[in-house]
Every structure is written in C-alpha cells, then in structure tokens.
CSV table of C-alpha atoms in Angstrom, one decimal:
chain,number,residue,atom,x,y,z
Y,3,MET,CA,87.9,215.8,-77.3
Y,4,SER,CA,87.3,213.1,-79.9
Y,5,ARG,CA,88.6,209.5,-79.4
Y,6,LYS,CA,90.1,207.7,-82.3
Y,7,ILE,CA,88.4,204.3,-82.7
Y,8,GLN,CA,90.8,201.5,-83.7
Y,9,ARG,CA,89.4,198.6,-85.7
Y,10,ARG,CA,90.4,195.1,-84.8
Y,11,ARG,CA,92.5,193.5,-87.4
Y,12,LYS,CA,91.0,190.4,-89.0
Y,13,PRO,CA,93.1,187.3,-88.7
Y,14,ARG,CA,94.8,186.3,-91.8
Y,15,ARG,CA,93.0,183.7,-93.9
Y,16,SER,CA,96.1,181.5,-93.9
Y,17,VAL,CA,96.0,181.4,-90.1
Y,18,VAL,CA,92.4,180.4,-90.1
Y,19,ILE,CA,92.9,177.6,-92.6
Y,20,ALA,CA,95.9,176.4,-90.6
Y,21,ALA,CA,93.9,176.3,-87.4
Y,22,VAL,CA,91.0,174.4,-89.1
Y,23,ALA,CA,93.4,171.9,-90.6
Y,24,ALA,CA,95.0,171.4,-87.3
Y,25,GLY,CA,91.7,170.8,-85.7
Y,26,ILE,CA,90.7,168.3,-88.4
Y,27,LEU,CA,94.0,166.5,-88.1
Y,28,LEU,CA,93.6,166.4,-84.3
Y,29,ALA,CA,90.1,165.0,-84.6
Y,30,VAL,CA,91.3,162.4,-87.1
Y,31,TRP,CA,94.2,161.4,-84.9
Y,32,LEU,CA,91.9,161.2,-81.8
Y,33,GLY,CA,89.5,159.1,-83.9
Y,34,PHE,CA,92.2,156.7,-84.9
Y,35,LYS,CA,93.5,156.6,-81.4
Y,36,VAL,CA,90.1,155.8,-79.8
Y,37,THR,CA,89.4,153.1,-82.4
Y,38,GLU,CA,92.7,151.3,-82.0
Y,39,ASN,CA,91.8,147.6,-81.4
Y,40,GLY,CA,95.1,145.9,-81.0
Y,41,VAL,CA,98.5,145.3,-82.6
Y,42,PHE,CA,98.3,143.4,-85.9
Y,43,THR,CA,101.3,142.3,-87.9
Y,44,VAL,CA,101.1,141.1,-91.5
Y,45,ILE,CA,103.6,138.3,-92.2
Y,46,ASP,CA,104.4,136.9,-95.7
Y,47,TYR,CA,106.3,133.6,-95.3
Y,48,SER,CA,107.3,133.7,-99.0
Y,49,ALA,CA,108.9,137.2,-98.6
Y,50,ASN,CA,112.2,138.4,-97.2
Y,51,PRO,CA,111.9,140.0,-94.8
Y,52,LYS,CA,108.8,138.1,-93.8
Y,53,GLU,CA,107.3,140.9,-91.7
Y,54,ILE,CA,105.5,143.3,-94.0
Y,55,GLY,CA,104.2,145.8,-91.4
Y,56,THR,CA,102.4,146.4,-88.1
Y,57,TRP,CA,99.2,148.3,-87.5
Y,58,LYS,CA,97.1,149.2,-84.5
Y,59,HIS,CA,93.9,148.8,-86.5
Y,60,TYR,CA,92.9,145.4,-87.8
Y,61,GLY,CA,91.3,146.9,-90.9
Y,62,PHE,CA,94.5,148.3,-92.2
Y,63,ALA,CA,96.3,145.1,-91.7
Y,64,ALA,CA,93.5,143.2,-93.4
Y,65,ALA,CA,93.6,145.5,-96.4
Y,66,LYS,CA,97.3,144.8,-96.8
Y,67,LEU,CA,96.7,141.0,-96.4
Y,68,ASN,CA,93.9,140.9,-98.9
Y,69,ALA,CA,95.9,142.8,-101.5
Y,70,LEU,CA,98.2,139.8,-101.8
Y,71,ASP,CA,97.5,136.9,-104.2
Y,72,PRO,CA,95.1,134.2,-102.9
Y,73,ASP,CA,97.8,131.5,-102.8
Y,74,THR,CA,100.3,133.7,-100.8
Y,75,PRO,CA,101.2,132.1,-97.5
Y,76,ALA,CA,100.5,135.2,-95.5
Y,77,CYS,CA,98.8,135.8,-92.2
Y,78,ILE,CA,98.0,138.4,-89.5
Y,79,GLU,CA,99.2,137.9,-86.0
Y,80,ASN,CA,97.9,139.8,-83.0
Y,81,GLU,CA,100.0,141.2,-80.1
Y,82,SER,CA,100.0,137.8,-78.4
Y,83,GLY,CA,101.3,135.9,-81.5
Y,84,LYS,CA,97.9,134.3,-82.3
Y,85,VAL,CA,97.2,134.0,-86.0
Y,86,VAL,CA,93.8,135.8,-86.5
Y,87,ALA,CA,93.6,135.9,-90.3
Y,88,ILE,CA,95.2,134.2,-93.3
Y,89,ARG,CA,95.0,135.0,-97.0
Y,90,SER,CA,93.3,131.7,-97.7
Y,91,GLY,CA,93.2,128.3,-96.1
Y,92,VAL,CA,91.2,126.3,-93.5
Y,93,VAL,CA,90.0,126.6,-89.9
Y,94,ASP,CA,91.2,123.8,-87.7
Y,95,PHE,CA,88.6,122.8,-85.0
Y,96,SER,CA,90.7,120.0,-83.5
Y,97,GLY,CA,92.1,121.7,-80.4
Y,98,LYS,CA,89.5,120.6,-77.9
Y,99,PRO,CA,88.7,117.3,-76.2
Y,100,VAL,CA,85.8,115.2,-77.4
Y,101,THR,CA,83.7,116.2,-74.4
Y,102,GLU,CA,83.8,119.9,-75.4
Y,103,ASN,CA,81.9,121.4,-78.3
Y,104,THR,CA,82.7,124.6,-80.1
Y,105,LEU,CA,80.0,127.2,-80.3
Y,106,TYR,CA,79.5,129.5,-83.3
Y,107,THR,CA,77.0,132.1,-84.5
Y,108,MET,CA,75.2,131.4,-87.8
Y,109,GLU,CA,74.7,134.2,-90.3
Y,110,ASN,CA,71.0,134.4,-89.2
Y,111,GLY,CA,72.1,135.1,-85.6
Y,112,GLU,CA,71.2,131.6,-84.3
Y,113,GLN,CA,73.8,129.8,-82.2
Y,114,GLY,CA,75.2,126.5,-83.5
Y,115,TYR,CA,77.6,124.0,-82.2
Y,116,LEU,CA,80.0,121.3,-83.5
Y,117,ASN,CA,82.6,118.9,-82.2
Y,118,GLY,CA,86.1,119.1,-83.7
Y,119,SER,CA,86.7,115.5,-83.0
Y,120,TYR,CA,84.3,114.6,-85.8
Y,121,GLY,CA,84.9,117.6,-88.1
Y,122,VAL,CA,88.4,118.9,-88.1
Y,123,ASP,CA,88.6,121.3,-91.1
Y,124,GLY,CA,86.3,124.1,-92.2
Y,125,LEU,CA,86.9,126.6,-95.0
Y,126,TYR,CA,88.3,130.0,-93.9
Y,127,LEU,CA,86.2,132.9,-95.2
Y,128,GLY,CA,87.5,135.9,-93.3
Y,129,THR,CA,87.9,137.6,-90.0
Y,130,SER,CA,85.8,140.2,-88.2
Y,131,GLY,CA,86.7,143.9,-88.2
Y,132,ASP,CA,88.2,143.6,-84.7
Y,133,GLY,CA,90.2,140.5,-85.3
Y,134,ARG,CA,88.3,138.5,-82.7
Y,135,GLU,CA,86.1,136.2,-84.7
Y,136,VAL,CA,86.7,134.0,-87.7
Y,137,LYS,CA,84.2,133.3,-90.5
Y,138,PHE,CA,84.1,129.7,-91.7
Y,139,GLN,CA,82.1,127.2,-93.8
Y,140,MET,CA,81.6,123.5,-92.8
Y,141,ALA,CA,78.9,120.9,-93.4
Y,142,GLY,CA,76.5,123.3,-95.1
Y,143,THR,CA,76.7,126.1,-92.7
Y,144,THR,CA,78.5,129.5,-92.6
Y,145,GLY,CA,79.2,130.9,-89.2
Y,146,TRP,CA,81.4,133.0,-86.9
Y,147,VAL,CA,83.6,131.4,-84.2
Y,148,ASP,CA,85.9,132.9,-81.6
Y,149,VAL,CA,89.4,133.0,-82.9
Y,150,GLN,CA,90.7,131.6,-79.6
Y,151,ASP,CA,88.7,128.4,-80.1
Y,152,VAL,CA,90.3,127.5,-83.4
Y,153,SER,CA,93.6,127.6,-85.4
Y,154,LEU,CA,94.1,128.8,-88.9
Y,155,ARG,CA,96.1,126.8,-91.4
Y,156,PHE,CA,97.4,127.5,-94.9
Y,157,TYR,CA,96.4,125.1,-97.7
Y,158,SER,CA,99.2,123.0,-99.2
Y,159,ASP,CA,99.5,119.5,-100.8
Y,160,THR,CA,100.7,118.1,-97.5
Y,161,VAL,CA,97.6,119.2,-95.5
Y,162,ARG,CA,95.1,116.4,-95.4
Y,163,LEU,CA,91.7,118.1,-96.1
Y,164,SER,CA,88.2,116.7,-96.3
Y,165,GLY,CA,86.8,116.2,-99.8
Y,166,TYR,CA,84.7,114.0,-102.2
Y,167,SER,CA,85.5,111.5,-104.9
Y,168,ARG,CA,83.7,108.8,-107.0
Y,169,TYR,CA,84.0,105.1,-106.2
Y,170,GLN,CA,82.2,103.1,-108.8
Y,171,ASP,CA,78.6,104.5,-108.7
Y,172,SER,CA,78.9,106.0,-105.2
Y,173,LEU,CA,79.9,109.4,-103.9
Y,174,VAL,CA,82.5,109.0,-101.1
Y,175,HIS,CA,83.2,111.7,-98.5
Y,176,GLN,CA,86.7,111.6,-97.1
Y,177,VAL,CA,86.5,113.4,-93.8
Y,178,SER,CA,89.8,114.6,-92.3
Y,179,THR,CA,90.7,113.3,-88.9
Y,180,GLY,CA,93.8,115.5,-88.7
Y,181,LEU,CA,95.4,118.0,-91.0
Y,182,ASP,CA,98.9,116.5,-90.7
Y,183,GLY,CA,98.6,113.4,-92.7
Y,184,GLN,CA,96.2,111.3,-90.5
Y,185,GLU,CA,94.2,108.7,-92.4
Y,186,PRO,CA,90.7,110.2,-93.2
Y,187,LEU,CA,87.4,108.6,-92.4
Y,188,ALA,CA,85.8,107.6,-95.8
Y,189,TYR,CA,82.2,106.4,-96.4
Y,190,SER,CA,79.8,106.4,-99.3
Y,191,ILE,CA,76.8,108.8,-98.9
Y,192,GLY,CA,74.7,108.0,-101.9
Y,193,SER,CA,74.7,107.6,-105.7
Y,194,CYS,CA,77.3,109.7,-107.4
Y,195,PRO,CA,76.0,112.7,-109.4
Y,196,SER,CA,77.0,112.8,-113.0
Y,197,PHE,CA,79.2,115.9,-112.7
Y,198,ILE,CA,81.7,114.0,-110.5
Y,199,ASP,CA,84.5,112.4,-112.6
Y,200,PRO,CA,86.5,109.3,-111.6
Y,201,ASP,CA,89.9,109.7,-110.1
Y,202,VAL,CA,89.4,113.4,-109.2
Y,203,PHE,CA,89.4,114.8,-105.7
Y,204,TYR,CA,86.8,117.5,-105.2
Y,205,PHE,CA,86.7,120.2,-102.6
Y,206,SER,CA,83.4,121.2,-101.0
Y,207,TYR,CA,82.6,122.5,-97.5
Y,208,ASP,CA,78.9,122.7,-98.0
Y,209,GLY,CA,78.3,119.4,-99.8
Y,210,HIS,CA,76.3,121.3,-102.5
Y,211,TRP,CA,78.9,123.0,-104.7
Y,212,PHE,CA,82.0,121.1,-105.8
Y,213,TYR,CA,85.4,122.3,-107.0
Y,214,LYS,CA,88.6,120.7,-108.5
Y,215,ASP,CA,90.8,123.4,-107.1
Y,216,PHE,CA,91.1,124.6,-103.5
Y,217,TYR,CA,91.9,128.3,-104.3
Y,218,THR,CA,89.0,128.5,-106.9
Y,219,MET,CA,86.6,127.2,-104.2
Y,220,SER,CA,88.0,129.6,-101.6
Y,221,GLU,CA,87.6,132.7,-103.8
Y,222,ALA,CA,84.2,131.6,-105.1
Y,223,MET,CA,82.9,131.1,-101.6
Y,224,ARG,CA,84.2,134.5,-100.5
Y,225,THR,CA,82.9,136.4,-103.5
Y,226,GLY,CA,79.9,134.3,-104.6
Y,227,ASP,CA,81.4,134.1,-108.0
Y,228,GLY,CA,80.3,130.6,-108.9
Y,229,ARG,CA,83.0,128.5,-110.8
Y,230,ALA,CA,81.9,125.2,-109.4
Y,231,VAL,CA,81.8,122.1,-111.6
Y,232,ASN,CA,78.0,121.9,-111.1
Y,233,GLU,CA,75.6,124.6,-112.4
Y,234,GLU,CA,73.0,124.2,-109.6
Y,235,PRO,CA,73.4,123.2,-105.9
Y,236,TRP,CA,73.3,119.5,-105.4
Y,237,TYR,CA,71.3,117.9,-102.5
Y,238,ASN,CA,72.0,114.3,-101.7
Y,239,PRO,CA,68.5,112.7,-101.6
Y,240,TRP,CA,69.6,110.1,-99.1
Y,241,GLN,CA,70.6,112.9,-96.8
Y,242,PHE,CA,67.7,115.4,-97.6
Y,243,THR,CA,64.6,113.2,-97.8
Y,244,PRO,CA,62.1,114.3,-95.1
Y,245,HIS,CA,61.0,111.8,-92.5
Y,246,ARG,CA,57.3,112.2,-93.6
Y,247,THR,CA,57.8,109.6,-96.3
Y,248,LEU,CA,57.1,105.9,-96.3
Y,249,SER,CA,59.3,102.9,-97.0
Y,250,SER,CA,59.1,99.1,-96.9
Y,251,LEU,CA,61.3,97.5,-94.3
Y,252,THR,CA,61.4,93.9,-93.1
Y,253,ASN,CA,63.5,91.9,-90.7
Y,254,ALA,CA,65.2,90.4,-93.7
Y,255,ASP,CA,66.2,93.9,-95.0
Y,256,GLY,CA,67.6,94.9,-91.6
Y,257,ASN,CA,69.5,91.7,-91.1
Y,258,ALA,CA,71.1,91.9,-94.5
Y,259,ALA,CA,72.4,95.4,-93.7
Y,260,LEU,CA,73.7,94.0,-90.4
Y,261,ALA,CA,75.3,91.0,-92.0
Y,262,ALA,CA,77.4,93.3,-94.1
Y,263,ARG,CA,79.0,94.4,-90.8
Y,264,GLY,CA,79.5,90.8,-89.6
Y,265,ILE,CA,76.3,90.7,-87.4
Y,266,THR,CA,74.3,87.5,-87.7
Y,267,ARG,CA,72.4,87.1,-84.4
Y,268,GLY,CA,70.4,89.0,-81.8
Y,269,VAL,CA,70.4,89.2,-78.0
Y,270,SER,CA,68.6,87.5,-75.2
Y,271,PRO,CA,67.1,89.3,-72.2
Y,272,GLU,CA,70.0,88.3,-70.0
Y,273,ASP,CA,72.7,89.6,-72.3
Y,274,THR,CA,74.6,92.7,-71.2
Y,275,TRP,CA,77.2,95.0,-72.7
Y,276,PRO,CA,79.7,94.2,-74.2
Y,277,LEU,CA,78.1,91.8,-76.5
Y,278,GLU,CA,79.8,88.9,-78.2
Y,279,ALA,CA,81.0,89.3,-81.7
Y,280,GLY,CA,78.2,89.1,-84.2
Y,281,GLN,CA,75.4,90.1,-81.8
Y,282,SER,CA,73.2,93.2,-82.1
Y,283,VAL,CA,69.9,94.4,-80.5
Y,284,LEU,CA,68.8,95.4,-84.0
Y,285,PHE,CA,69.0,91.9,-85.4
Y,286,ASP,CA,65.4,90.7,-86.2
Y,287,ALA,CA,64.1,94.1,-85.0
Y,288,ALA,CA,63.4,95.9,-88.3
Y,289,ASP,CA,59.7,95.0,-88.1
Y,290,LEU,CA,59.4,97.2,-85.0
Y,291,PHE,CA,60.4,100.2,-87.1
Y,292,SER,CA,57.8,99.4,-89.7
Y,293,LYS,CA,55.2,99.1,-86.9
Y,294,VAL,CA,56.0,102.6,-85.7
Y,295,GLN,CA,55.9,103.9,-89.3
Y,296,GLN,CA,52.3,102.7,-89.5
Y,297,GLU,CA,51.5,104.4,-86.2
Y,298,ASP,CA,53.2,107.8,-86.7
Y,299,TRP,CA,54.0,108.1,-90.5
Y,300,MET,CA,57.8,108.3,-89.9
Y,301,ASN,CA,60.0,106.6,-92.5
Y,302,ALA,CA,61.0,103.2,-91.2
Y,303,ARG,CA,64.2,102.9,-93.1
Y,304,MET,CA,65.3,106.3,-92.1
Y,305,MET,CA,64.8,105.5,-88.4
Y,306,PHE,CA,66.5,102.2,-88.8
Y,307,ALA,CA,69.5,103.8,-90.6
Y,308,LEU,CA,69.7,106.4,-87.8
Y,309,ALA,CA,69.6,103.7,-85.1
Y,310,MET,CA,72.5,101.9,-87.0
Y,311,ASN,CA,74.5,105.1,-86.9
Y,312,GLU,CA,73.8,106.2,-83.3
Y,313,SER,CA,74.2,102.7,-81.7
Y,314,GLY,CA,77.2,101.3,-83.5
Y,315,ALA,CA,74.8,99.0,-85.4
Y,316,GLY,CA,73.0,98.0,-82.2
Y,317,GLN,CA,76.1,97.1,-80.3
Y,318,SER,CA,76.7,100.1,-78.1
Y,319,GLU,CA,76.5,100.1,-74.3
Y,320,TYR,CA,73.3,102.3,-74.2
Y,321,ALA,CA,71.7,100.2,-77.0
Y,322,VAL,CA,72.2,97.0,-75.0
Y,323,ASP,CA,71.7,98.1,-71.4
Y,324,ARG,CA,69.2,100.9,-71.8
Y,325,HIS,CA,67.5,100.0,-75.1
Y,326,ASN,CA,68.5,103.4,-76.4
Y,327,VAL,CA,69.5,103.1,-80.1
Y,328,PHE,CA,69.2,106.8,-81.0
Y,329,GLY,CA,71.5,108.4,-78.4
Y,330,HIS,CA,68.7,110.2,-76.7
Y,331,GLU,CA,70.0,112.7,-74.1
Y,332,ALA,CA,73.6,111.3,-74.5
Y,333,GLY,CA,75.3,114.7,-74.7
Y,334,ASP,CA,79.0,115.0,-75.4
Y,335,GLU,CA,79.7,116.6,-72.0
Y,336,ASN,CA,77.8,113.8,-70.1
Y,337,PRO,CA,76.9,110.8,-72.3
Y,338,ASP,CA,75.9,108.8,-69.3
Y,339,ALA,CA,72.8,110.9,-69.0
Y,340,ALA,CA,71.4,108.9,-71.9
Y,341,SER,CA,67.8,107.9,-71.6
Y,342,GLY,CA,66.7,104.4,-70.7
Y,343,TYR,CA,63.6,102.5,-72.1
Y,344,PRO,CA,61.9,99.3,-71.0
Y,345,ASP,CA,62.4,97.8,-74.5
Y,346,LEU,CA,63.4,98.6,-78.0
Y,347,LEU,CA,59.9,99.2,-79.2
Y,348,ALA,CA,59.4,101.9,-76.6
Y,349,CYS,CA,62.6,103.6,-77.7
Y,350,VAL,CA,61.5,103.6,-81.4
Y,351,GLN,CA,58.0,104.9,-80.4
Y,352,SER,CA,59.5,107.7,-78.3
Y,353,HIS,CA,61.9,108.6,-81.1
Y,354,ALA,CA,59.0,108.9,-83.6
Y,355,TRP,CA,56.6,110.8,-81.4
Y,356,ASP,CA,58.6,112.7,-78.7
Y,357,TRP,CA,61.7,113.5,-80.7
Y,358,LEU,CA,60.5,113.7,-84.3
Y,359,GLN,CA,56.8,114.7,-84.3
Y,360,LYS,CA,57.1,117.0,-81.3
Y,361,LYS,CA,60.5,118.4,-82.0
Y,362,TYR,CA,62.5,117.9,-85.1
Y,363,ALA,CA,59.5,117.6,-87.5
Y,364,ASN,CA,57.5,120.3,-85.7
Y,365,PRO,CA,57.7,123.8,-87.3
Y,366,GLY,CA,56.6,125.3,-84.0
Y,367,ASN,CA,59.7,124.0,-82.1
Y,368,GLU,CA,62.9,126.0,-81.9
Y,369,VAL,CA,65.0,123.0,-82.9
Y,370,TRP,CA,63.1,122.5,-86.2
Y,371,HIS,CA,65.2,123.1,-89.4
Y,372,GLY,CA,63.4,120.4,-91.5
Y,373,SER,CA,62.8,116.7,-90.8
Y,374,TRP,CA,65.6,115.4,-93.1
Y,375,PHE,CA,68.9,114.1,-91.7
Y,376,GLY,CA,70.6,117.2,-93.3
Y,377,ASP,CA,73.8,118.9,-92.2
Y,378,LYS,CA,74.7,121.9,-90.1
Y,379,GLY,CA,72.9,124.2,-92.5
Y,380,SER,CA,69.5,122.5,-92.4
Y,381,GLY,CA,67.7,119.4,-91.1
Y,382,ILE,CA,67.9,117.5,-87.9
Y,383,ASN,CA,71.7,117.6,-87.8
Y,384,VAL,CA,71.6,121.3,-87.0
Y,385,MET,CA,70.6,120.8,-83.4
Y,386,TYR,CA,70.5,117.0,-82.8
Y,387,ALA,CA,74.2,116.2,-83.0
Y,388,SER,CA,77.6,117.9,-82.5
Y,389,ASP,CA,79.1,115.8,-85.3
Y,390,PRO,CA,78.9,118.1,-88.3
Y,391,TYR,CA,78.6,115.0,-90.6
Y,392,TRP,CA,76.1,113.1,-88.5
Y,393,GLY,CA,73.5,113.6,-91.3
Y,394,GLU,CA,75.9,112.2,-93.9
Y,395,LYS,CA,76.7,109.2,-91.8
Y,396,ALA,CA,73.0,108.4,-91.3
Y,397,ALA,CA,72.5,108.8,-95.0
Y,398,SER,CA,75.3,106.4,-95.6
Y,399,PHE,CA,73.5,103.7,-93.7
Y,400,LEU,CA,70.3,104.6,-95.5
Y,401,TYR,CA,72.0,104.2,-98.9
Y,402,ARG,CA,73.4,100.8,-97.9
Y,403,LEU,CA,69.9,99.8,-96.8
Y,404,GLY,CA,68.8,100.0,-100.4
Y,405,PHE,CA,66.4,103.0,-99.8
Y,406,GLU,CA,65.0,104.5,-103.0
Y,407,PRO,CA,64.5,108.2,-102.3
Y,408,PRO,CA,61.5,110.0,-103.6
Y,409,GLU,CA,61.9,112.9,-106.1
Y,410,LEU,CA,62.5,116.1,-104.2
Y,411,ILE,CA,61.6,119.6,-104.8
Y,412,THR,CA,64.5,121.5,-103.4
Y,413,ARG,CA,64.8,125.2,-102.3
Y,414,ASP,CA,68.3,126.4,-101.4
Y,415,GLY,CA,67.3,128.8,-98.7
Y,416,SER,CA,68.3,132.0,-100.5
Y,417,GLU,CA,64.8,133.1,-99.8
Y,418,GLU,CA,62.1,131.9,-97.4
Y,419,THR,CA,59.7,129.1,-98.4
Y,420,PRO,CA,56.1,129.6,-97.0
Y,421,VAL,CA,53.7,126.7,-97.4
Y,422,TYR,CA,49.9,127.2,-97.6
Y,423,ASP,CA,46.8,125.4,-96.3
Y,424,ARG,CA,45.2,125.5,-99.8
Y,425,PRO,CA,45.9,127.1,-103.2
Y,426,GLY,CA,46.2,130.8,-102.6
Y,427,GLY,CA,45.2,130.3,-98.9
Y,428,SER,CA,46.9,131.1,-95.6
Y,429,VAL,CA,50.5,130.4,-94.6
Y,430,VAL,CA,50.8,127.3,-92.4
Y,431,TYR,CA,54.5,127.5,-91.7
Y,432,VAL,CA,57.7,128.9,-93.3
Y,433,PHE,CA,61.1,127.3,-94.1
Y,434,ALA,CA,63.6,130.1,-93.2
Y,435,GLY,CA,66.4,128.1,-94.7
Y,436,PRO,CA,66.6,125.3,-97.3
Y,437,ALA,CA,63.4,123.4,-97.9
Y,438,MET,CA,63.0,119.8,-99.1
Y,439,LEU,CA,59.5,119.0,-100.4
Y,440,VAL,CA,57.8,115.8,-101.7
Y,441,LYS,CA,55.0,116.2,-104.2
Y,442,THR,CA,51.8,114.3,-103.4
Y,443,GLY,CA,49.5,115.0,-106.3
Y,444,GLU,CA,48.7,117.2,-109.3
Y,445,ALA,CA,48.7,121.0,-109.4
Y,446,ARG,CA,45.6,123.0,-108.8
Y,447,ASP,CA,45.0,126.7,-109.5
Y,448,GLY,CA,48.8,127.3,-109.9
Y,449,TYR,CA,49.7,125.4,-106.7
Y,450,LEU,CA,51.2,122.0,-106.0
Y,451,PRO,CA,50.4,119.7,-103.1
Y,452,VAL,CA,53.3,118.5,-101.0
Y,453,ARG,CA,53.6,116.5,-97.8
Y,454,SER,CA,53.4,118.5,-94.6
Y,455,GLU,CA,56.1,118.3,-92.0
Y,456,ALA,CA,53.6,117.9,-89.2
Y,457,PRO,CA,49.9,116.9,-88.6
Y,458,LEU,CA,47.3,119.6,-89.4
Y,459,SER,CA,44.1,120.6,-87.8
Y,460,GLU,CA,41.9,123.2,-89.5
Y,461,GLY,CA,44.9,124.4,-91.5
Y,462,LYS,CA,47.2,124.7,-88.5
Y,463,VAL,CA,50.0,122.6,-87.1
Y,464,ASP,CA,48.9,120.3,-84.3
Y,465,VAL,CA,51.5,117.9,-83.0
Y,466,GLU,CA,49.2,116.4,-80.4
Y,467,ILE,CA,47.2,114.5,-83.0
Y,468,PRO,CA,48.3,111.6,-85.2
Y,469,TYR,CA,49.6,112.3,-88.7
Y,470,GLU,CA,47.3,111.4,-91.5
Y,471,GLU,CA,47.8,110.7,-95.3
Y,472,THR,CA,45.7,113.8,-95.9
Y,473,ASP,CA,48.1,116.1,-94.1
Y,474,ILE,CA,49.3,118.1,-97.1
Y,475,VAL,CA,50.3,121.7,-97.7
Y,476,TRP,CA,50.6,123.7,-101.0
Y,477,ILE,CA,53.4,125.6,-102.7
Y,478,PRO,CA,53.4,127.7,-105.9
Y,479,GLU,CA,53.8,125.4,-108.9
Y,480,LYS,CA,56.5,127.6,-110.3
Y,481,TRP,CA,58.9,126.4,-107.6
Y,482,ALA,CA,58.6,122.9,-108.7
Y,483,ALA,CA,59.2,124.0,-112.3
Y,484,ALA,CA,62.4,125.8,-111.2
Y,485,ALA,CA,63.6,122.7,-109.4
Y,486,ASP,CA,62.9,120.5,-112.5
Y,487,SER,CA,64.9,123.0,-114.6
Y,488,ALA,CA,67.8,122.9,-112.2
Y,489,ALA,CA,67.8,119.1,-112.1
Y,490,GLU,CA,67.9,118.9,-115.9
Y,491,SER,CA,70.8,121.3,-116.2
C-alpha cells in the first residue's frame, strides 16, 4: 500500500520579513537600552516652555542642543540637575579652595593641573559623549575636566570674563577674579602687537589668537575656522623667550624695578618676616643673578623677574626666613614644605642648576615643555605652577625690567619639531608641542644653528656638565623662513 507524501508548506515571505524586522527592531532596542548613559534634559531659557525634551542618551540631547543658534541660552542637565553642556559660554573653575587644584587631561593624554583661584574662566568647547567630562581652553592649553569639578556659565554682557586690551604701548591682560562683577586683576605683559586697536576689548583663551566678539571666538575654536583679528598666532616674546639666552643685569637695574613698587632698602641678617615697608631681600641683590648667569648660562633678568613674581618682590615669608625667592617646593596643598637655603646666592644657584638645567630646561625630564616662562600649553608654566597665568605674570616683571627679547623662531606645535646635532645629522631631542628657538649664526647646507635647551656631549644631551656657548643644535632653514613670513604678515 503506497503512502502519500505530504510536502511541508513554506512560510509566507511576508511572515519571514516580519520576523526579521522584529528581530532587527529588538536588537536595535536592546542596543539603545544597553547604551543608555543617563537622563539628559535640554533646556532653552529663551523658549516657552523652557524644557525642549529629555533623552536617555547624551548624544541625542547634544544633537538637539547643537542644532540651536550659538547665542541661544540653552543647556543640558543630567538627572541630578547638574548642567553638563551649554550651547556656548565659559567654564567656571572657581568652586574650590585655594589649597585644592583641579586636574585635567590634555589632548595628548598628559595630565595637567590648575588652580581656579588664579584662573576663574576658561572657554567651553564641548562635552564628552557620556556627559561626564567638559572640554575647555585656558592659558594656551585645551583639556578635558570632570564636569563635577567645574560649573558652566552662559556668556552675557554682565559676566566678567578675562580678556586683553591696549594701554599706550603695552598689552594688558585683564584676568577675571569672579564672573559676577568682581574687579579683574590687570597687568601689562609686553609690548602691544600692531593688530590690537585702542579702546577695544579682545577675547582670547590661548593668548595667541584674538577676537573682538565672544561668539566668533567660541565657534572658531570649536571648528578651527579662523576669523581672528591676527592672521598668524602671536607669541609674546617676554613670555616665550628661552632661558638659554643672556642679558645684562646690575644692582641698579634691579633696584629701579623694586623702587617702582616702593622698595628702597635691603635687609640685615637679623631681620625676620614680616619686613618693614620698603624692605626686600632682592634689593642690592641683582648682581647675584648675573653671577649665576655666568656660571650656568641662564638668563639673569628672567631669573630676577621670576624671583620678583614668586616672592612678592622679595618680601614674602619664605624669601625672608628661608632665602627661597622661587617658591621651590611650596605646593598649594602644603606651602610650608617650601625649601630653605643658607643664603640667597645658594637659592639662585639651585634654581639655575637643579630646577632649570636638570628639570625644566632638560629635554630628558618629564616636566620639560620648553625653558620659556610660557603658559599651560608650553614652557615652564605647564608643570611648575598651578596658576595658569604664572608665565604671563613673570613676563610682566620681565617687561618692566626693560628686557629686550631676542628675535624668536616660533613653531606653533601643530607638528613636532626635531632638532639635529649637525646639518642633516641625528636628532638630539624633539619639541612635541610649541617650540621657541633663538638663532645663533648663519645657515649651512639648508640648516640653521639655534641655541640648545641643554648642554651637549658628543651630540647628546648631558645635564651633568656645564652649558657652553658652543652648545647649539640645527633646524631646517625653511622653518625660519616660514616664521619670518608669518611675522611680516
């Protein structure tokens, strides 16, 4: 007896498609569910109602925020009510006591630090994809900071921001001490560049590009779309001259600078802090700095200017009682750990040899970012001081000392700057960021001699030996030509 074989019926195509679609939708739903990273509400304070919408993915909320006009007073709040993003504005670092620094991560991955008591406002550039870190610019650096360590503020005419202006022939930096109308700290930092007009307030959070309008600056720094008043980055020569340069400094020079601050006499061995009005440990002491310059090839006027800045013009407690005029080891969290020296000369010698030659002017040391005063983007200021404008303040004293800076070959750090032991030779060291170079002679075989940051032995850095006038390195001549072209423009 034969059996009738029944064929299985194929499922309908529409059923298959529906099942696949359902699977895809489920996978997408699960994907979104797994990647939820909080509750984020977009608020527009110029709208009615103010609350635009709420999302469980920061990216969706950020897309809505960024679709608004740059001057819209809009923000994103997380589930705890913390503002984690704004359309444009500033980052307020003022929420911590002076003994506590704020840590951040630079774009190269290196950790930096600053103290909000000395630098209140930074430019807001964005927020990370999870809403936990804020990108900012301040004092020449761009970095990421924990959103819990700062506050975000909208820009308005009533918010007192930092900025620059011309006063006679000087460039003045007005540094905000509080965003709610507090009087700023203002000081001249050098000769005013020609592109700065009188009676105009300029915005700049890197000190290199200047803008007349806040929103223009904010968008330009986010997008890299230029629009500054200057065509090339400007580097203040009083702030960016390397220490491996020479200057003339006498007691008369130093005393004249002190006299401008009402200081007209020195101290005796029995004097202790606090000093009487008009006294300073730096009075009649400038010759010591020149002596150390001869020993270690460190710029005497630069060291004296730094001592003026760090020691309150030679009147601080550590300057008087410990002969420490550079703030050595006086950290923000425990300033009483400051070093002590038998006399002022010993302090200056230690600064030149132990602190500069072996550390901040040593390409082999982790704190090295160039031997100029600098800012938080390059130079000694990166790791020496929590004050983001420490380099500017030292430059201000140097400017008032009558220092004539050398002509600099500047490299903005957009690419590395290797230096060579001879024309076409081996690399001695590399500037990973901005490089400030001082020409020492004429070009040879397409290369230009510039002063080395450190002593050299057989074409290699050796900080255990004295620095000599013959310690030079070489760079491609075309770099100097590019710098000259930028200066002319």
